[in-house]
Coordinates of C-alpha atoms in Angstrom, one line a residue:
M128 CA 165.1 82.0 151.2
A129 CA 164.6 78.8 153.0
T130 CA 162.6 75.9 151.8
A131 CA 160.6 74.5 154.1
V132 CA 161.0 70.2 153.8
T133 CA 158.0 67.9 155.0
L134 CA 159.6 64.7 156.9
T135 CA 157.3 61.8 156.8
V136 CA 157.6 59.7 159.7
P137 CA 156.7 55.9 158.7
D138 CA 154.2 54.3 161.5
P139 CA 155.3 51.2 162.5
G140 CA 152.0 50.5 163.8
A141 CA 150.4 50.5 160.5
D142 CA 151.6 47.7 159.1
V143 CA 150.9 45.9 161.6
R144 CA 147.2 46.7 162.3
D145 CA 146.9 46.5 158.4
R146 CA 148.1 42.6 158.9
V147 CA 145.4 41.7 162.0
R148 CA 143.0 43.2 160.4
R149 CA 143.4 40.9 157.3
A150 CA 143.7 38.3 159.4
G151 CA 140.6 38.7 161.1
A152 CA 139.2 38.6 157.6
L153 CA 140.3 35.9 156.1
S154 CA 139.9 34.1 159.6
P155 CA 136.8 32.0 159.2
V156 CA 138.2 30.4 155.8
L157 CA 141.6 29.7 157.9
A158 CA 139.5 28.0 160.3
V159 CA 137.8 25.8 158.0
I160 CA 141.4 24.7 156.5
A161 CA 142.5 24.5 160.1
L162 CA 139.8 22.6 162.1
L163 CA 139.9 19.7 159.3
L164 CA 143.1 18.6 161.6
V165 CA 140.1 17.4 163.7
P166 CA 139.0 14.1 163.3
G167 CA 135.1 13.6 162.2
G168 CA 133.0 11.4 163.3
G169 CA 132.3 8.8 160.8
G170 CA 133.5 6.7 157.7
A171 CA 133.9 8.9 154.5
Q172 CA 131.2 7.9 152.4
G173 CA 131.3 8.7 148.2
G174 CA 128.7 10.7 146.7
T175 CA 126.1 12.8 148.5
G176 CA 126.5 11.3 151.8
G177 CA 129.3 11.2 154.8
T178 CA 128.6 13.0 158.2
G179 CA 129.3 16.6 159.1
T180 CA 132.4 17.1 160.5
V181 CA 133.7 20.6 162.7
A182 CA 135.5 22.2 159.8
D183 CA 131.9 21.4 157.8
A184 CA 130.2 23.6 160.7
A185 CA 133.1 26.2 160.0
S186 CA 132.2 26.2 156.6
G187 CA 129.0 27.2 157.9
L188 CA 129.7 30.0 160.0
L189 CA 131.7 31.3 157.2
V190 CA 129.0 31.5 155.1
L191 CA 126.7 33.1 157.9
I192 CA 129.2 35.6 158.3
C193 CA 129.9 36.8 154.7
L194 CA 125.8 36.8 154.5
V195 CA 126.2 39.5 157.4
R196 CA 129.1 41.2 156.1
V197 CA 127.2 41.5 152.7
L198 CA 123.7 42.7 154.6
R199 CA 125.7 45.4 156.5
G200 CA 127.9 46.5 153.2
R201 CA 124.6 46.9 151.3
T202 CA 126.6 46.5 148.3
R203 CA 125.8 43.7 145.2
P204 CA 127.9 41.1 146.1
L205 CA 128.8 39.5 142.9
T206 CA 129.0 40.4 139.4
R207 CA 126.5 39.2 137.5
G208 CA 128.7 36.7 135.1
A209 CA 130.3 35.3 138.9
A210 CA 125.9 34.5 139.9
V211 CA 125.3 32.7 136.8
V212 CA 128.8 30.7 137.2
L213 CA 128.8 30.1 140.6
G214 CA 124.9 29.7 140.5
L215 CA 124.6 27.9 137.8
P216 CA 124.8 24.1 139.7
V217 CA 121.7 24.7 141.3
L218 CA 119.7 24.7 138.4
G219 CA 121.1 20.4 138.2
I220 CA 120.8 20.5 141.9
C221 CA 116.7 21.3 142.3
L222 CA 115.7 19.6 139.0
S223 CA 117.1 16.7 140.2
A224 CA 115.4 16.6 143.7
I225 CA 112.1 18.0 142.5
T226 CA 112.2 14.9 139.8
S227 CA 113.5 12.3 142.2
H228 CA 111.5 8.8 143.1
D229 CA 111.9 9.9 146.8
P230 CA 112.2 14.0 147.2
A231 CA 112.4 13.4 151.4
A232 CA 115.5 11.6 150.6
S233 CA 117.5 13.9 148.3
L234 CA 117.6 16.6 150.3
P235 CA 120.5 15.8 152.3
G236 CA 122.3 15.9 148.7
V237 CA 120.8 19.6 147.8
A238 CA 122.1 20.7 151.1
R239 CA 125.3 18.9 150.1
Y240 CA 125.6 19.7 146.5
V241 CA 125.0 23.5 147.3
Q242 CA 127.0 23.7 150.3
V243 CA 130.5 22.5 148.6
F244 CA 129.8 23.9 145.1
V245 CA 127.9 27.3 145.5
L246 CA 128.1 28.8 149.1
V247 CA 131.3 28.1 150.0
P248 CA 133.0 28.6 147.1
A249 CA 130.8 32.0 146.9
A250 CA 131.9 33.0 150.5
V251 CA 135.6 32.4 150.2
L252 CA 135.2 34.6 146.4
L253 CA 133.7 37.4 148.9
T254 CA 136.3 37.6 151.8
I255 CA 139.3 37.4 149.3
R256 CA 139.9 41.1 149.0
D257 CA 143.3 41.2 147.0
R258 CA 146.4 39.2 146.3
R259 CA 147.7 39.9 149.7
D260 CA 144.4 37.3 150.4
F261 CA 144.9 35.5 148.0
A262 CA 148.8 34.5 149.1
V263 CA 147.5 34.4 152.4
V264 CA 145.1 31.4 152.1
A265 CA 147.2 29.9 149.0
W266 CA 150.4 29.2 151.4
S267 CA 148.2 28.0 154.5
L268 CA 146.9 25.4 152.0
V269 CA 150.8 24.5 151.6
A270 CA 151.3 24.7 155.5
F271 CA 148.4 22.6 156.2
A272 CA 149.1 20.2 153.7
L273 CA 152.7 20.0 154.7
L274 CA 151.3 18.9 158.8
Q275 CA 149.3 16.2 157.0
G276 CA 152.3 14.7 154.7
A277 CA 154.5 15.0 157.9
V278 CA 151.7 12.8 160.0
G279 CA 151.5 10.8 156.9
V280 CA 155.7 10.6 156.1
G281 CA 155.4 9.1 159.8
Q282 CA 152.8 6.2 159.9
Y283 CA 154.6 5.0 156.7
L284 CA 158.3 4.8 158.6
T285 CA 157.0 3.4 162.3
G286 CA 153.9 1.2 160.6
T287 CA 151.3 2.9 161.9
G288 CA 149.3 4.0 158.9
A289 CA 146.5 2.7 157.0
S290 CA 146.5 -1.3 155.6
Y291 CA 148.0 -1.5 152.2
Q292 CA 148.4 -5.0 151.1
G293 CA 149.2 -6.6 154.4
E294 CA 150.8 -3.8 156.0
D295 CA 150.0 -1.0 158.0
I296 CA 152.0 1.9 155.7
R297 CA 149.7 4.0 153.7
A298 CA 150.1 7.6 154.5
V299 CA 146.6 8.7 155.4
G300 CA 147.8 11.8 157.7
T301 CA 145.0 12.3 160.3
F302 CA 142.3 11.6 158.1
G303 CA 142.3 7.8 159.4
A304 CA 141.7 4.5 157.1
T305 CA 138.2 5.4 156.3
D306 CA 139.2 8.3 154.2
V307 CA 142.4 7.1 152.3
M308 CA 142.2 9.8 149.6
G309 CA 141.8 12.6 152.3
M310 CA 145.8 13.3 152.8
A311 CA 146.3 12.3 149.0
T312 CA 144.0 15.6 148.3
V313 CA 145.5 17.6 150.9
V314 CA 149.2 17.2 149.5
A315 CA 148.1 17.3 146.4
F316 CA 146.7 21.0 146.6
G317 CA 149.8 21.8 149.1
L318 CA 152.1 20.5 146.0
V319 CA 150.2 22.1 142.9
V320 CA 149.8 25.8 145.1
A321 CA 153.6 25.5 145.9
T322 CA 154.3 24.7 141.9
G323 CA 152.5 27.6 140.9
L324 CA 154.3 29.9 143.7
A325 CA 157.7 28.5 142.0
L326 CA 156.8 29.0 139.0
G327 CA 155.8 32.5 139.4
S328 CA 157.2 35.9 139.3
G329 CA 157.4 36.4 143.1
P330 CA 160.5 37.4 144.8
G331 CA 163.5 34.9 144.8
R332 CA 163.1 33.6 148.5
V333 CA 159.6 33.0 147.8
R334 CA 159.8 30.6 144.3
T335 CA 163.0 28.7 146.6
A336 CA 160.8 28.6 150.0
A337 CA 157.4 27.2 147.4
M338 CA 160.3 24.9 145.3
V339 CA 161.2 23.2 149.1
C340 CA 158.0 22.6 149.9
A341 CA 156.7 21.2 146.6
G342 CA 159.7 18.8 146.7
L343 CA 158.5 18.0 150.5
L344 CA 154.8 17.4 149.4
F345 CA 156.3 15.0 146.8
V346 CA 157.3 12.3 149.7
P347 CA 154.0 11.9 151.1
L348 CA 152.3 11.7 147.9
V349 CA 154.0 9.0 146.7
L350 CA 153.6 7.1 150.3
S351 CA 149.9 7.7 150.2
F352 CA 150.0 5.1 147.5
S353 CA 146.8 7.1 145.4
R354 CA 146.9 6.5 141.7
G355 CA 144.5 9.0 141.2
A356 CA 146.0 11.8 142.9
W357 CA 149.2 11.0 141.8
I358 CA 147.8 11.0 137.8
A359 CA 146.1 14.1 138.7
T360 CA 149.0 15.9 140.3
V361 CA 151.6 15.0 137.1
L362 CA 149.3 16.5 134.8
A363 CA 148.5 19.4 136.9
C364 CA 151.5 20.3 137.2
S365 CA 152.9 19.9 133.6
I366 CA 149.7 22.5 132.7
Q367 CA 151.3 24.9 135.1
L368 CA 154.9 24.2 133.5
L369 CA 153.2 25.0 130.0
F370 CA 152.1 28.2 130.9
A371 CA 155.4 29.1 132.9
G372 CA 157.6 29.1 130.0
V373 CA 159.7 26.4 128.2
R374 CA 162.8 28.1 130.5
R375 CA 161.7 28.0 133.6
A376 CA 159.3 24.8 132.9
A377 CA 162.8 23.4 131.8
R378 CA 164.8 24.5 134.9
V379 CA 161.8 23.2 137.4
A380 CA 161.7 20.0 135.5
L381 CA 165.5 19.2 135.8
A382 CA 164.7 20.2 140.0
A383 CA 162.2 17.3 140.1
G384 CA 164.0 14.7 138.5
A385 CA 166.9 15.5 140.5
L386 CA 164.9 15.2 143.6
G387 CA 163.0 12.3 142.1
V388 CA 166.7 10.6 142.2
V389 CA 167.4 11.8 145.4
L390 CA 164.3 10.2 147.0
V391 CA 164.5 7.3 145.0
G392 CA 167.9 6.3 144.7
G393 CA 169.0 7.5 148.3
L394 CA 166.2 7.8 150.5
G395 CA 164.6 4.5 149.1
I396 CA 160.9 6.2 149.0
G397 CA 160.9 3.8 145.5
S398 CA 159.6 0.8 147.6
E399 CA 158.8 -2.1 145.7
M400 CA 155.0 -1.6 146.8
V401 CA 155.5 1.8 145.1
K402 CA 157.0 0.3 141.8
E403 CA 154.4 -2.1 141.4
R404 CA 151.9 0.7 142.2
V405 CA 152.8 2.8 139.3
T406 CA 153.1 -0.1 136.9
S407 CA 149.2 -1.1 137.7
I408 CA 148.2 2.3 136.4
T409 CA 149.0 0.8 133.3
Q410 CA 147.6 -2.7 133.2
V411 CA 144.2 -1.6 134.6
A412 CA 142.5 -3.1 130.9
A413 CA 144.7 -5.6 131.1
A414 CA 144.8 -7.0 134.4
P415 CA 143.1 -5.3 137.0
D416 CA 142.6 -5.2 140.7
Q417 CA 139.8 -5.7 142.8
S418 CA 139.5 -2.5 143.0
V419 CA 139.6 -1.2 139.6
T420 CA 137.5 -4.3 138.7
D421 CA 135.0 -2.5 141.1
R422 CA 135.3 1.2 140.1
Y423 CA 134.8 -0.1 136.4
T424 CA 131.5 -2.2 137.6
M425 CA 130.2 0.9 139.2
W426 CA 130.7 3.1 136.0
A427 CA 128.4 0.8 134.1
A428 CA 126.4 0.8 136.1
A429 CA 126.2 4.7 136.3
G430 CA 125.7 4.4 132.9
R431 CA 122.5 2.0 133.3
M432 CA 121.0 4.6 135.7
W433 CA 121.6 7.6 133.4
R434 CA 120.2 5.4 130.1
A435 CA 116.9 4.5 132.6
E436 CA 116.6 8.8 133.5
P437 CA 118.9 10.5 130.8
V438 CA 117.7 14.3 131.7
T439 CA 117.0 14.3 134.8
G440 CA 118.9 10.8 136.4
V441 CA 117.6 9.3 139.2
G442 CA 117.9 11.8 142.1
L443 CA 120.6 13.0 144.6
K444 CA 121.8 9.9 146.9
G445 CA 119.6 7.6 144.8
F446 CA 122.8 5.5 143.6
P447 CA 123.3 3.5 146.7
Q448 CA 119.9 2.6 146.0
Y449 CA 119.7 1.3 142.6
R450 CA 123.5 -0.2 142.6
D451 CA 123.1 -3.6 143.0
S452 CA 119.6 -3.6 140.3
N453 CA 122.1 -2.2 137.7
A454 CA 125.3 -3.5 138.4
S455 CA 127.1 -7.4 137.3
L456 CA 128.2 -9.6 139.5
A457 CA 131.7 -8.6 139.7
L458 CA 130.8 -6.1 142.0
S459 CA 132.2 -7.0 145.6
S460 CA 130.5 -6.4 148.8
G461 CA 132.8 -3.5 150.0
S462 CA 136.6 -2.3 150.3
D463 CA 138.4 -3.4 153.5
T464 CA 139.9 -0.9 155.5
A465 CA 141.7 -1.1 158.6
G466 CA 144.7 0.7 160.8
A467 CA 145.7 4.1 161.4
G468 CA 143.9 3.2 165.0
A469 CA 140.7 1.9 163.2
A470 CA 139.7 -2.0 163.6
F471 CA 139.1 -3.8 160.9
A472 CA 135.9 -3.1 158.6
R473 CA 134.1 -3.4 155.2
Q474 CA 133.4 0.4 153.8
P475 CA 130.5 -0.3 151.4
L476 CA 130.9 1.3 148.2
L477 CA 128.2 4.0 148.0
S478 CA 129.5 5.6 144.4
P479 CA 131.0 5.5 141.6
H480 CA 134.3 6.9 142.4
N481 CA 133.9 9.4 139.2
M482 CA 132.1 12.7 139.9
Y483 CA 131.0 13.1 136.2
L484 CA 129.0 9.2 136.4
L485 CA 127.9 10.4 139.7
V486 CA 126.4 14.0 138.5
L487 CA 125.1 12.1 135.8
S488 CA 123.3 9.0 136.9
E489 CA 122.0 11.0 139.8
Q490 CA 121.0 14.6 138.2
G491 CA 121.4 13.6 134.9
L492 CA 122.5 15.3 131.8
V493 CA 120.8 18.6 132.7
G494 CA 122.7 18.4 136.0
L495 CA 125.7 17.8 134.6
L496 CA 126.4 20.2 132.0
A497 CA 124.9 23.1 134.6
L498 CA 127.6 21.5 136.9
A499 CA 130.6 20.9 134.8
G500 CA 129.8 24.1 133.0
S501 CA 130.4 26.1 136.3
W502 CA 133.8 23.9 136.5
V503 CA 134.7 25.0 133.1
A504 CA 133.6 28.5 133.4
L505 CA 136.0 29.2 136.0
L506 CA 138.9 27.3 134.5
V507 CA 138.2 29.6 131.2
G508 CA 138.2 32.4 132.9
A509 CA 141.6 32.0 134.8
L510 CA 143.4 31.2 131.9
R511 CA 141.9 34.4 130.0
R512 CA 144.1 36.3 133.1
Q513 CA 147.2 34.4 132.7
R514 CA 148.4 38.3 132.0
F515 CA 147.1 39.9 135.2
G516 CA 149.4 38.0 137.3
A517 CA 151.9 34.8 136.9
D518 CA 151.4 33.5 140.4
C519 CA 147.8 33.4 141.3
A520 CA 147.1 32.2 137.4
L521 CA 149.8 29.4 138.1
V522 CA 148.3 28.3 141.3
A523 CA 144.1 29.0 140.3
T524 CA 145.0 27.0 136.9
G525 CA 146.7 23.8 138.7
L526 CA 144.1 23.6 141.1
L527 CA 140.9 24.2 138.8
A528 CA 142.9 21.7 135.9
W529 CA 143.6 18.8 139.0
Q530 CA 140.2 18.5 140.3
L531 CA 138.8 18.4 137.7
I532 CA 141.3 15.4 136.5
D533 CA 141.0 14.1 139.7
F534 CA 137.1 14.0 139.4
F535 CA 137.3 10.8 137.0
Y536 CA 138.9 8.8 139.4
A537 CA 137.2 10.2 142.7
D538 CA 134.2 12.0 144.1
I539 CA 132.6 13.8 147.0
G540 CA 132.9 12.3 150.2
G541 CA 134.4 12.2 153.6
P542 CA 136.5 15.2 155.6
S543 CA 138.0 16.5 152.8
T544 CA 135.6 17.4 150.6
V545 CA 134.8 21.0 152.8
L546 CA 138.7 21.5 151.6
M547 CA 138.0 20.8 148.1
S548 CA 135.2 23.9 148.1
V549 CA 137.4 26.0 149.8
V550 CA 139.7 25.6 146.6
I551 CA 137.2 26.4 144.2
G552 CA 136.4 29.4 146.0
L553 CA 140.0 30.4 146.5
A554 CA 140.6 29.9 141.7
A555 CA 137.3 31.2 141.7
W556 CA 138.4 34.7 143.1
W557 CA 141.0 34.9 140.7
S558 CA 138.6 34.0 137.8
L559 CA 135.5 36.3 138.5
A560 CA 136.7 38.5 140.7
E561 CA 137.8 42.5 139.9
V562 CA 141.9 42.2 139.0
R563 CA 143.8 44.9 138.0
R564 CA 147.1 44.1 136.0
A565 CA 150.2 43.4 137.9

């Protein structure tokens, strides 16, 4: 008796169609990342200041597209826990604006904070559907970091970067001299993502490619001369190594050490300027330079503002207004910026360059607890889901750890801020969305 055999012929077009649909669904998020290549129209102002960019406009379009999708789907977009965690910052933001001495002046700050910490992260969370989407966005961050890093290395080699100690050698990528932290932030994000993927449990070729990318991104990060980015990257990658296991961490640490020897000894990346910059990290108390003195002075001014208004702060965008009345005479009039295609200019110091102190001074204790509480909840959620998948967990944990550490030395402001909101949304998907065991 003959047995019927059914042959299943694979449809080569099905995988292509799936990739096209996936790319189309993620295109609003990828557009925000790509459009950061378009130069901004103004300086990188600290705190809630700064001028809008094309990437900011794209982030608004992302939120709108996500809203339309939610309305068409007629489903509850977020779980109750996710809505609480992402919506918690709104409490402190609105309370600070209402109690501000100038509520009208605080409105732009409300829009900026809600955009960066609530709307864009929620839109990214809702746009990502599964681990493959997560991987696409993660690798997009790495690719963007490699591109910015290549521009930065070229600036160092050709002397066309931002001014540093009288020479135009500081790598700033396409962000310009007025946003010297922009490229450093982008490259650090890419390096942390690549490290997480290299330490993960993916295919060998993926881990190898990620490790190569991490090594390449090490160079522009060094040439950014950004002490805060260096510290945050070292600590975040150390946390990733810790959670990846002792053996894997030892292998990666040895590979990174060998790479450092090659770069420093063979290619001469460890110049005297880099060595002096590294040494200055340990001299911030004994012999601080003017930039460190300015930062300490603004930190003290932020503390005085908070003590004057401990519950709700002086109001969003209030730090520049109250700075001079609370700062000592040690504060300079601004920082010098030049190079990378820009003429010499004095950049005003409009924020304390510490996100926690900025929130504390402008939004008070209520605002800090609400905003920092949201971030800590995301980090705890990422750590609790380690068992569901090493790749996503290490990437999300590393990105959140980097941002929370970097906030001790920086705050929001400049074109790269919108990328930070995308990163928070990427990590929020892993922390808050429904994820099945790998």
